[in-house]
PDB file of C-alpha atoms in Angstrom:
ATOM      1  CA  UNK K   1      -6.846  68.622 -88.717  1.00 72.00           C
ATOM      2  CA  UNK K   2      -4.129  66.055 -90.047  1.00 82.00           C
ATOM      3  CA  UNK K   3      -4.474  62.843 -90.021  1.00 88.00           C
ATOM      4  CA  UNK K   4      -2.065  59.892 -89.958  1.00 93.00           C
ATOM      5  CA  UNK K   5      -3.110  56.644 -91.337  1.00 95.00           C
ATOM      6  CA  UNK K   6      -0.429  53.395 -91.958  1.00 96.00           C
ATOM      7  CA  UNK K   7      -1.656  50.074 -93.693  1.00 97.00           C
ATOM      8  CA  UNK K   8      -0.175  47.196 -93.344  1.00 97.00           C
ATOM      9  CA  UNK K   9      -0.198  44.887 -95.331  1.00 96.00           C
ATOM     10  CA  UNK K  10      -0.638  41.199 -94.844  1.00 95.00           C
ATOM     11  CA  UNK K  11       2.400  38.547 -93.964  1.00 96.00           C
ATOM     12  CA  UNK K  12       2.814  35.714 -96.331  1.00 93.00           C
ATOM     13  CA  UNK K  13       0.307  32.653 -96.260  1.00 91.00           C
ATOM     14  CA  UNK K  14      -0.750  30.161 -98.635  1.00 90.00           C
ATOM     15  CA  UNK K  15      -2.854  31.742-101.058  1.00 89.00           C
ATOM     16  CA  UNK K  16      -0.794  34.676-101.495  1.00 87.00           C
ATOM     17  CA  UNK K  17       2.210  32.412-102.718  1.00 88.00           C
ATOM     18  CA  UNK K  18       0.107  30.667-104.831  1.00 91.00           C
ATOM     19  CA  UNK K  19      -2.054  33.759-106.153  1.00 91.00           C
ATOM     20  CA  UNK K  20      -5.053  31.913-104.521  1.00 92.00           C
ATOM     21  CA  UNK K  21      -7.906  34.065-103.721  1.00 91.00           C
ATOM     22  CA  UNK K  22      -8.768  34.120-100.152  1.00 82.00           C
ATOM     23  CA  UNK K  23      -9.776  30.857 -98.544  1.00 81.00           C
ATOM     24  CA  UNK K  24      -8.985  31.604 -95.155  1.00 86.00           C
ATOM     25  CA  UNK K  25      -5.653  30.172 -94.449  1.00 90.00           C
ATOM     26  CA  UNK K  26      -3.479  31.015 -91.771  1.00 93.00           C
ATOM     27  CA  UNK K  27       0.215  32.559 -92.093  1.00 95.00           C
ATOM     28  CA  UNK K  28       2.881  30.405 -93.048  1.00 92.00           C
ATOM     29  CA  UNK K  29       5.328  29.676 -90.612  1.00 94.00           C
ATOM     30  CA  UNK K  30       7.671  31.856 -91.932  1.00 93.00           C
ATOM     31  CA  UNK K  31       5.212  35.044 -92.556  1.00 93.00           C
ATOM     32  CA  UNK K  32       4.439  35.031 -89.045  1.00 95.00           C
ATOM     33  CA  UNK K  33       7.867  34.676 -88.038  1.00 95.00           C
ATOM     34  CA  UNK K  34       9.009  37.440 -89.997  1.00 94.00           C
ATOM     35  CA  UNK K  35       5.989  39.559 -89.022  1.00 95.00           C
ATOM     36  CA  UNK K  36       6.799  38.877 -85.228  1.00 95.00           C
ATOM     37  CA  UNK K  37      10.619  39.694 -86.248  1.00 94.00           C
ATOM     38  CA  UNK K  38       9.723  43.578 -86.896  1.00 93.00           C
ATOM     39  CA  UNK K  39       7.032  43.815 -84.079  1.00 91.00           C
ATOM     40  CA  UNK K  40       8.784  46.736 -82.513  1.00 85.00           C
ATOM     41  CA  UNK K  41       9.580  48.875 -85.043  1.00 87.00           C
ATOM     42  CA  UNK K  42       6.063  50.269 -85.724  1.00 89.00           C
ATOM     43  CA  UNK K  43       4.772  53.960 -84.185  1.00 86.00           C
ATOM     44  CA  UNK K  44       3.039  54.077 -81.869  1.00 88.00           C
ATOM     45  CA  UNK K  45      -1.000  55.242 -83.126  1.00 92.00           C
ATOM     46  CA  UNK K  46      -4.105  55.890 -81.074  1.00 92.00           C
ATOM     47  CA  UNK K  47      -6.201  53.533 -82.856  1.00 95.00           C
ATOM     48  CA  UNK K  48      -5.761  49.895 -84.832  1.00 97.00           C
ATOM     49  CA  UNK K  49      -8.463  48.750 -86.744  1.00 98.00           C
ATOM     50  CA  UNK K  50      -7.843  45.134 -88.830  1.00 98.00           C
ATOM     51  CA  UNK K  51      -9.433  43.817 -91.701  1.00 97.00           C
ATOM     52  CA  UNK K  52     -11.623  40.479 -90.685  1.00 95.00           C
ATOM     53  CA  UNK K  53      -9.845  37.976 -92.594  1.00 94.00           C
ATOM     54  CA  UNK K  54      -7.513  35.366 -91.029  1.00 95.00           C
ATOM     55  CA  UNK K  55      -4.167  36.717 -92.894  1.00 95.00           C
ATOM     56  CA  UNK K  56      -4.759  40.193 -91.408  1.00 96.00           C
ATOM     57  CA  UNK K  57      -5.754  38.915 -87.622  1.00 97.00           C
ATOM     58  CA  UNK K  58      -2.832  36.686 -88.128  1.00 96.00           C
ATOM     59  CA  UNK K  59      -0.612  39.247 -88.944  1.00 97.00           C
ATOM     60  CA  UNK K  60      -2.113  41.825 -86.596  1.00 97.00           C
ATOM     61  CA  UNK K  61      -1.213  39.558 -83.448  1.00 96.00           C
ATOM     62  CA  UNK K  62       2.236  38.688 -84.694  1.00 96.00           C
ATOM     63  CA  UNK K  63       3.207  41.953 -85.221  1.00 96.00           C
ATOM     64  CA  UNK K  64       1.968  42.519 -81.607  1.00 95.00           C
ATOM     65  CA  UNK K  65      -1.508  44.300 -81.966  1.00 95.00           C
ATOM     66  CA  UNK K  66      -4.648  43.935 -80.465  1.00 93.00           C
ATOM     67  CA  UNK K  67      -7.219  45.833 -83.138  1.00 92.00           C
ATOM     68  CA  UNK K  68     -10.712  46.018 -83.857  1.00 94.00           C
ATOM     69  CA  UNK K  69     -11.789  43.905 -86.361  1.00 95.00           C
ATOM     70  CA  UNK K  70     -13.737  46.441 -89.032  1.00 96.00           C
ATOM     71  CA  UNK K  71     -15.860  44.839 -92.007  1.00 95.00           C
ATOM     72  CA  UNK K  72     -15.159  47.617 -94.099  1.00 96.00           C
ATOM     73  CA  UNK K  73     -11.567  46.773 -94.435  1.00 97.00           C
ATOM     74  CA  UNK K  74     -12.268  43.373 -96.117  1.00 95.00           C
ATOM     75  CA  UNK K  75     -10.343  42.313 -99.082  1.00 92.00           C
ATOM     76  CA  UNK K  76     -12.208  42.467-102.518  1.00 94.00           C
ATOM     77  CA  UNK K  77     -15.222  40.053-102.377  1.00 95.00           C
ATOM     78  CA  UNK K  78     -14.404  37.184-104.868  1.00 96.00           C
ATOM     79  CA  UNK K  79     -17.829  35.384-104.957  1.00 96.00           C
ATOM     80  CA  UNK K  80     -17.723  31.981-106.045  1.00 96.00           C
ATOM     81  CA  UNK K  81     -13.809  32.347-107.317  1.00 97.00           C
ATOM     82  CA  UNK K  82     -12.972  32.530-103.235  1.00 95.00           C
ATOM     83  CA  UNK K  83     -10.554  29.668-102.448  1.00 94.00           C
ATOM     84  CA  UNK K  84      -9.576  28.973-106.252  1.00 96.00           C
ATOM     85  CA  UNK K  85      -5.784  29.917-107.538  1.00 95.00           C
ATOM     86  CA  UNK K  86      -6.461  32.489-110.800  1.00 96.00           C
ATOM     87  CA  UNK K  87      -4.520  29.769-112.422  1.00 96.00           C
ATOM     88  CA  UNK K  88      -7.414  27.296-111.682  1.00 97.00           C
ATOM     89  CA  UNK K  89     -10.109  30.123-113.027  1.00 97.00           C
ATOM     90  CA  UNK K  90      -8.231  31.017-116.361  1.00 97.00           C
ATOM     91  CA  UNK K  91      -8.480  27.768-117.409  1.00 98.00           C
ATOM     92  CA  UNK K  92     -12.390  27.636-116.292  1.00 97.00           C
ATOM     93  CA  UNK K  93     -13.331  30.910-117.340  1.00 97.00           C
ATOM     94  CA  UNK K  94     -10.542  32.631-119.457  1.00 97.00           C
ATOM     95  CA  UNK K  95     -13.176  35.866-121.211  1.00 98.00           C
ATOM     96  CA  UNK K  96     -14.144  36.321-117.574  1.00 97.00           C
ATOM     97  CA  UNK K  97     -10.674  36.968-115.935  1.00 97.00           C
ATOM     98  CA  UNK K  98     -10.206  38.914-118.677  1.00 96.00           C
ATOM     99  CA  UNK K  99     -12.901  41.051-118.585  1.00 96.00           C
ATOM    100  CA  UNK K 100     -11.908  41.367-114.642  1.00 96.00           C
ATOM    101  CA  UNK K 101      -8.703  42.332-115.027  1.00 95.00           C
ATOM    102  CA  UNK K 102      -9.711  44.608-117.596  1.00 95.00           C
ATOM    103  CA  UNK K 103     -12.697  46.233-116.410  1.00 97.00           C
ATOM    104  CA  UNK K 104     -12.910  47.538-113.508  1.00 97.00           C
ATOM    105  CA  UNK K 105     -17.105  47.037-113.204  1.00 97.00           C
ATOM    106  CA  UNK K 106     -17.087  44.015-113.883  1.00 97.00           C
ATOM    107  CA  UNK K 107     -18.281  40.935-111.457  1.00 97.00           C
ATOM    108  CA  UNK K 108     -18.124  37.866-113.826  1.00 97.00           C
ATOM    109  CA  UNK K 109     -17.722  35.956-109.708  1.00 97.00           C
ATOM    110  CA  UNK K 110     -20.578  36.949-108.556  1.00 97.00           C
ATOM    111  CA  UNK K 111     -19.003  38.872-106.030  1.00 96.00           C
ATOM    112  CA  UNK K 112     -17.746  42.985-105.940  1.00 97.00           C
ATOM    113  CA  UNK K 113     -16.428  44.645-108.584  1.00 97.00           C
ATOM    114  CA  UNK K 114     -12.828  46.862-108.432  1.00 97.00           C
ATOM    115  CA  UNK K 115     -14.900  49.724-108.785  1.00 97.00           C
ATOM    116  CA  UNK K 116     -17.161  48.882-105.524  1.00 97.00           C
ATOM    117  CA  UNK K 117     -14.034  48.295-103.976  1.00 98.00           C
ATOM    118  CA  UNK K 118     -12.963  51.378-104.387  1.00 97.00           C
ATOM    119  CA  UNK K 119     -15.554  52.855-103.482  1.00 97.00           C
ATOM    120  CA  UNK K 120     -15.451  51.338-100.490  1.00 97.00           C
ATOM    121  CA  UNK K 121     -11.993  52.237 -99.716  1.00 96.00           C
ATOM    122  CA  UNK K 122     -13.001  55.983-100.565  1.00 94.00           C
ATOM    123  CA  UNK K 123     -15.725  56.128 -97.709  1.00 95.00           C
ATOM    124  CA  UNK K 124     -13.108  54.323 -95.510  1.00 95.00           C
ATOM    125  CA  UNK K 125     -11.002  57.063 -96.363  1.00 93.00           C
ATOM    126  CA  UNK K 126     -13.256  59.781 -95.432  1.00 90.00           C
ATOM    127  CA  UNK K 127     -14.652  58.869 -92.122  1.00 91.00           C
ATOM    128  CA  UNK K 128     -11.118  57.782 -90.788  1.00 90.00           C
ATOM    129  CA  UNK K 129     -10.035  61.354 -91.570  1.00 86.00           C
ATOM    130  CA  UNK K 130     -12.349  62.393 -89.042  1.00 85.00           C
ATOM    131  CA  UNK K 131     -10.279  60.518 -86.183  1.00 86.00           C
ATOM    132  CA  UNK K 132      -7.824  62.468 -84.506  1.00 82.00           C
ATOM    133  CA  UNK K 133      -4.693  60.912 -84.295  1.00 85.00           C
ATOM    134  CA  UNK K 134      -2.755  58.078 -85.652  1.00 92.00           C
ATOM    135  CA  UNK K 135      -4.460  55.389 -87.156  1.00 95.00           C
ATOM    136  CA  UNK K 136      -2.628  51.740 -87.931  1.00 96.00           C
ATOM    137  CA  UNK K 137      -4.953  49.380 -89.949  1.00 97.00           C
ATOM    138  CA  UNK K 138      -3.880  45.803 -90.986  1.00 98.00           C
ATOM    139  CA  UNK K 139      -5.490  45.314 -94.503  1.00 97.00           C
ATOM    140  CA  UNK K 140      -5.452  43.154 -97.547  1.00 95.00           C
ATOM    141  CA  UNK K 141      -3.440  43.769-100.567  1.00 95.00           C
ATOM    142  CA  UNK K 142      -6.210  44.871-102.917  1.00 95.00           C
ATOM    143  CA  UNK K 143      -7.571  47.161-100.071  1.00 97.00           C
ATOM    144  CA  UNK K 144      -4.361  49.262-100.032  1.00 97.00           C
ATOM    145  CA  UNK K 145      -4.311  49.571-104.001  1.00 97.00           C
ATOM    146  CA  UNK K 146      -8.219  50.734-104.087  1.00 97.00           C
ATOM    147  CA  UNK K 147      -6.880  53.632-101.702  1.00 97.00           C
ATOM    148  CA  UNK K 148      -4.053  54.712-103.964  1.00 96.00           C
ATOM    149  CA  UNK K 149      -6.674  54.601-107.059  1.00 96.00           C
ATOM    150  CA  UNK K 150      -8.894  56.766-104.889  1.00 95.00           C
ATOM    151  CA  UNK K 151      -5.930  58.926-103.014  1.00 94.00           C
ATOM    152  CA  UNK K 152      -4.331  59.756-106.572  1.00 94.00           C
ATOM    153  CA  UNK K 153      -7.968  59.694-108.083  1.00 93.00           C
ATOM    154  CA  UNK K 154      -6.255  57.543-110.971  1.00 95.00           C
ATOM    155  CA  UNK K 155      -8.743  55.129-113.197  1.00 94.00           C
ATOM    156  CA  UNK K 156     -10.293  52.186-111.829  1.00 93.00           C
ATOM    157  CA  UNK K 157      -7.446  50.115-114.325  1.00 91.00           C
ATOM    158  CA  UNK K 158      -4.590  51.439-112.372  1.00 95.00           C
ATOM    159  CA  UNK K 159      -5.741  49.024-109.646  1.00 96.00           C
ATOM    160  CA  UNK K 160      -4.092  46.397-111.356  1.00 94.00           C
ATOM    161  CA  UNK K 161      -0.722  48.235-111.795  1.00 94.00           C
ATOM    162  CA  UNK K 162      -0.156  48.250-108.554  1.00 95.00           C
ATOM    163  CA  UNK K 163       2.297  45.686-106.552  1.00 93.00           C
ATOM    164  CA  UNK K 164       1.641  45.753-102.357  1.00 94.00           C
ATOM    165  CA  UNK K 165       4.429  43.124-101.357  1.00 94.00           C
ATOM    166  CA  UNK K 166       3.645  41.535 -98.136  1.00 94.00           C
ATOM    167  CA  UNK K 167       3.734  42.943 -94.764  1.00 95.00           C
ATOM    168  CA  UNK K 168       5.058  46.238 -96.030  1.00 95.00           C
ATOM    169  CA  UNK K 169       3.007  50.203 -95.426  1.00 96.00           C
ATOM    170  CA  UNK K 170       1.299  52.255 -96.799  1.00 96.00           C
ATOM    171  CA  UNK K 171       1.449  55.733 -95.244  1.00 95.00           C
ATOM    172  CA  UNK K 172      -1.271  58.444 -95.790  1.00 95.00           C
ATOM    173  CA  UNK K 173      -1.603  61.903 -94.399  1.00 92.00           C
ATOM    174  CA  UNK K 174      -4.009  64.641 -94.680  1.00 87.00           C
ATOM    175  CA  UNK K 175      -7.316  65.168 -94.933  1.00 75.00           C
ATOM    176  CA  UNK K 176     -10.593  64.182 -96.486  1.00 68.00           C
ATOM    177  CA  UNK K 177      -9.791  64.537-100.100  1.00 72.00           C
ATOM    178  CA  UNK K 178      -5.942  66.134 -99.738  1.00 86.00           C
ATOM    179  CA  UNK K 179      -4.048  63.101 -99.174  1.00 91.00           C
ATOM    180  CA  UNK K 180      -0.310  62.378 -99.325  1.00 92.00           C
ATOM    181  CA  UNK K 181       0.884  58.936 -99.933  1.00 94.00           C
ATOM    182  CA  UNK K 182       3.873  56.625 -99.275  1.00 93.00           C
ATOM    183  CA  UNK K 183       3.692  53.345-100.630  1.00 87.00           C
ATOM    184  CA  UNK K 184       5.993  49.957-100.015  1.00 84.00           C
ATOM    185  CA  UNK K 185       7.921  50.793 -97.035  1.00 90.00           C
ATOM    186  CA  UNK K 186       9.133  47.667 -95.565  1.00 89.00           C
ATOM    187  CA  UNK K 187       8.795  46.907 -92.127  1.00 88.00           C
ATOM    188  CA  UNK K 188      11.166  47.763 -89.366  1.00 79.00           C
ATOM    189  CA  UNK K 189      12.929  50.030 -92.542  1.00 62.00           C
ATOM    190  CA  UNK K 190      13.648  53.260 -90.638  1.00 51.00           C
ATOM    191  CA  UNK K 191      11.502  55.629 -91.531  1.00 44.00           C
ATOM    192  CA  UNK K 192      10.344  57.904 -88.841  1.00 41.00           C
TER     193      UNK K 192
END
């Protein structure tokens, strides 16, 4: 069985323009206008599933979807860094962002590691190939790059070479473990 997954990523808000780690905040004005501006030009799918935070309910509704809010799609778990800019941390705590950005176990926040994440994403991955049918999920930025580390079974640092504009997809097919990927497609960019 072959199985169709699309993740979209988040509009633009707040603490993605100013590289803020998540603190809740809702869409700008102008990320949920352009997210309701390509509403119609998703497939239609059998199932969509959206990550819990605001930015991806947000997004979700402007783009004209009612989904299931699943836990497991949540954005890496910053700890105490949540709501701080990772300009605001360097200057705190410059060894620990570095040994963040550099390695993927480590949790110098307190909160889950790149690796975890990962992880994560990779038993996402296998139970949603399972489903038959199309599957639309509205997810975070760091959640789409821990499924290309695990779909192209690159290292944990690879996670960090990856750029996942807003409110663009990420298209998978396949099955558990033989997974083809399409990354960056902008919305309402034909493609189907």
């Amino acid at each position: 069985m072959t199985s169709r997954i699309t993740l979209i990523s988040p509009a633009m808000n707040r603490s993605l323009r100013e590289t803020r780690f998540d603190d809740g905040s809702p869409l700008d004005p102008s990320g949920a206008t352009r997210a309701e501006s390509v509403a119609g030009s998703l497939r239609s799918v059998d199932r969509v599933l959206v990550s819990p935070t605001v930015r991806c309910r947000e997004t979700a509704s402007a783009l004209g979807l009612s989904g299931v809010a699943e836990a497991e799609l949540a954005g890496l778990d910053m700890g105490r860094w949540r709501g701080l800019t990772l300009d605001e941390v360097m200057a705190r705590e410059p060894d620990a962002v570095m040994a963040w950005l550099t390695d993927p176990d480590a949790v110098p926040h307190g909160g889950e590691s790149v690796r975890g994440l990962c992880e994560r994403a990779a038993r996402w991955l296998d139970g949603a190939a399972e489903f038959e049918g199309g599957t639309l999920a509205v997810v975070e930025q760091e959640f789409v790059r821990a499924v290309a580390v695990t779909v192209l079974d690159a290292p944990g640092s690879a996670f960090w070479r990856l750029d996942v504009p807003p409110l663009t997809a990420t298209d998978l097919s396949g099955r558990a473990g033989r997974w083809n990927l399409r990354l960056g497609r902008e919305l309402g960019a034909e493609d189907h």
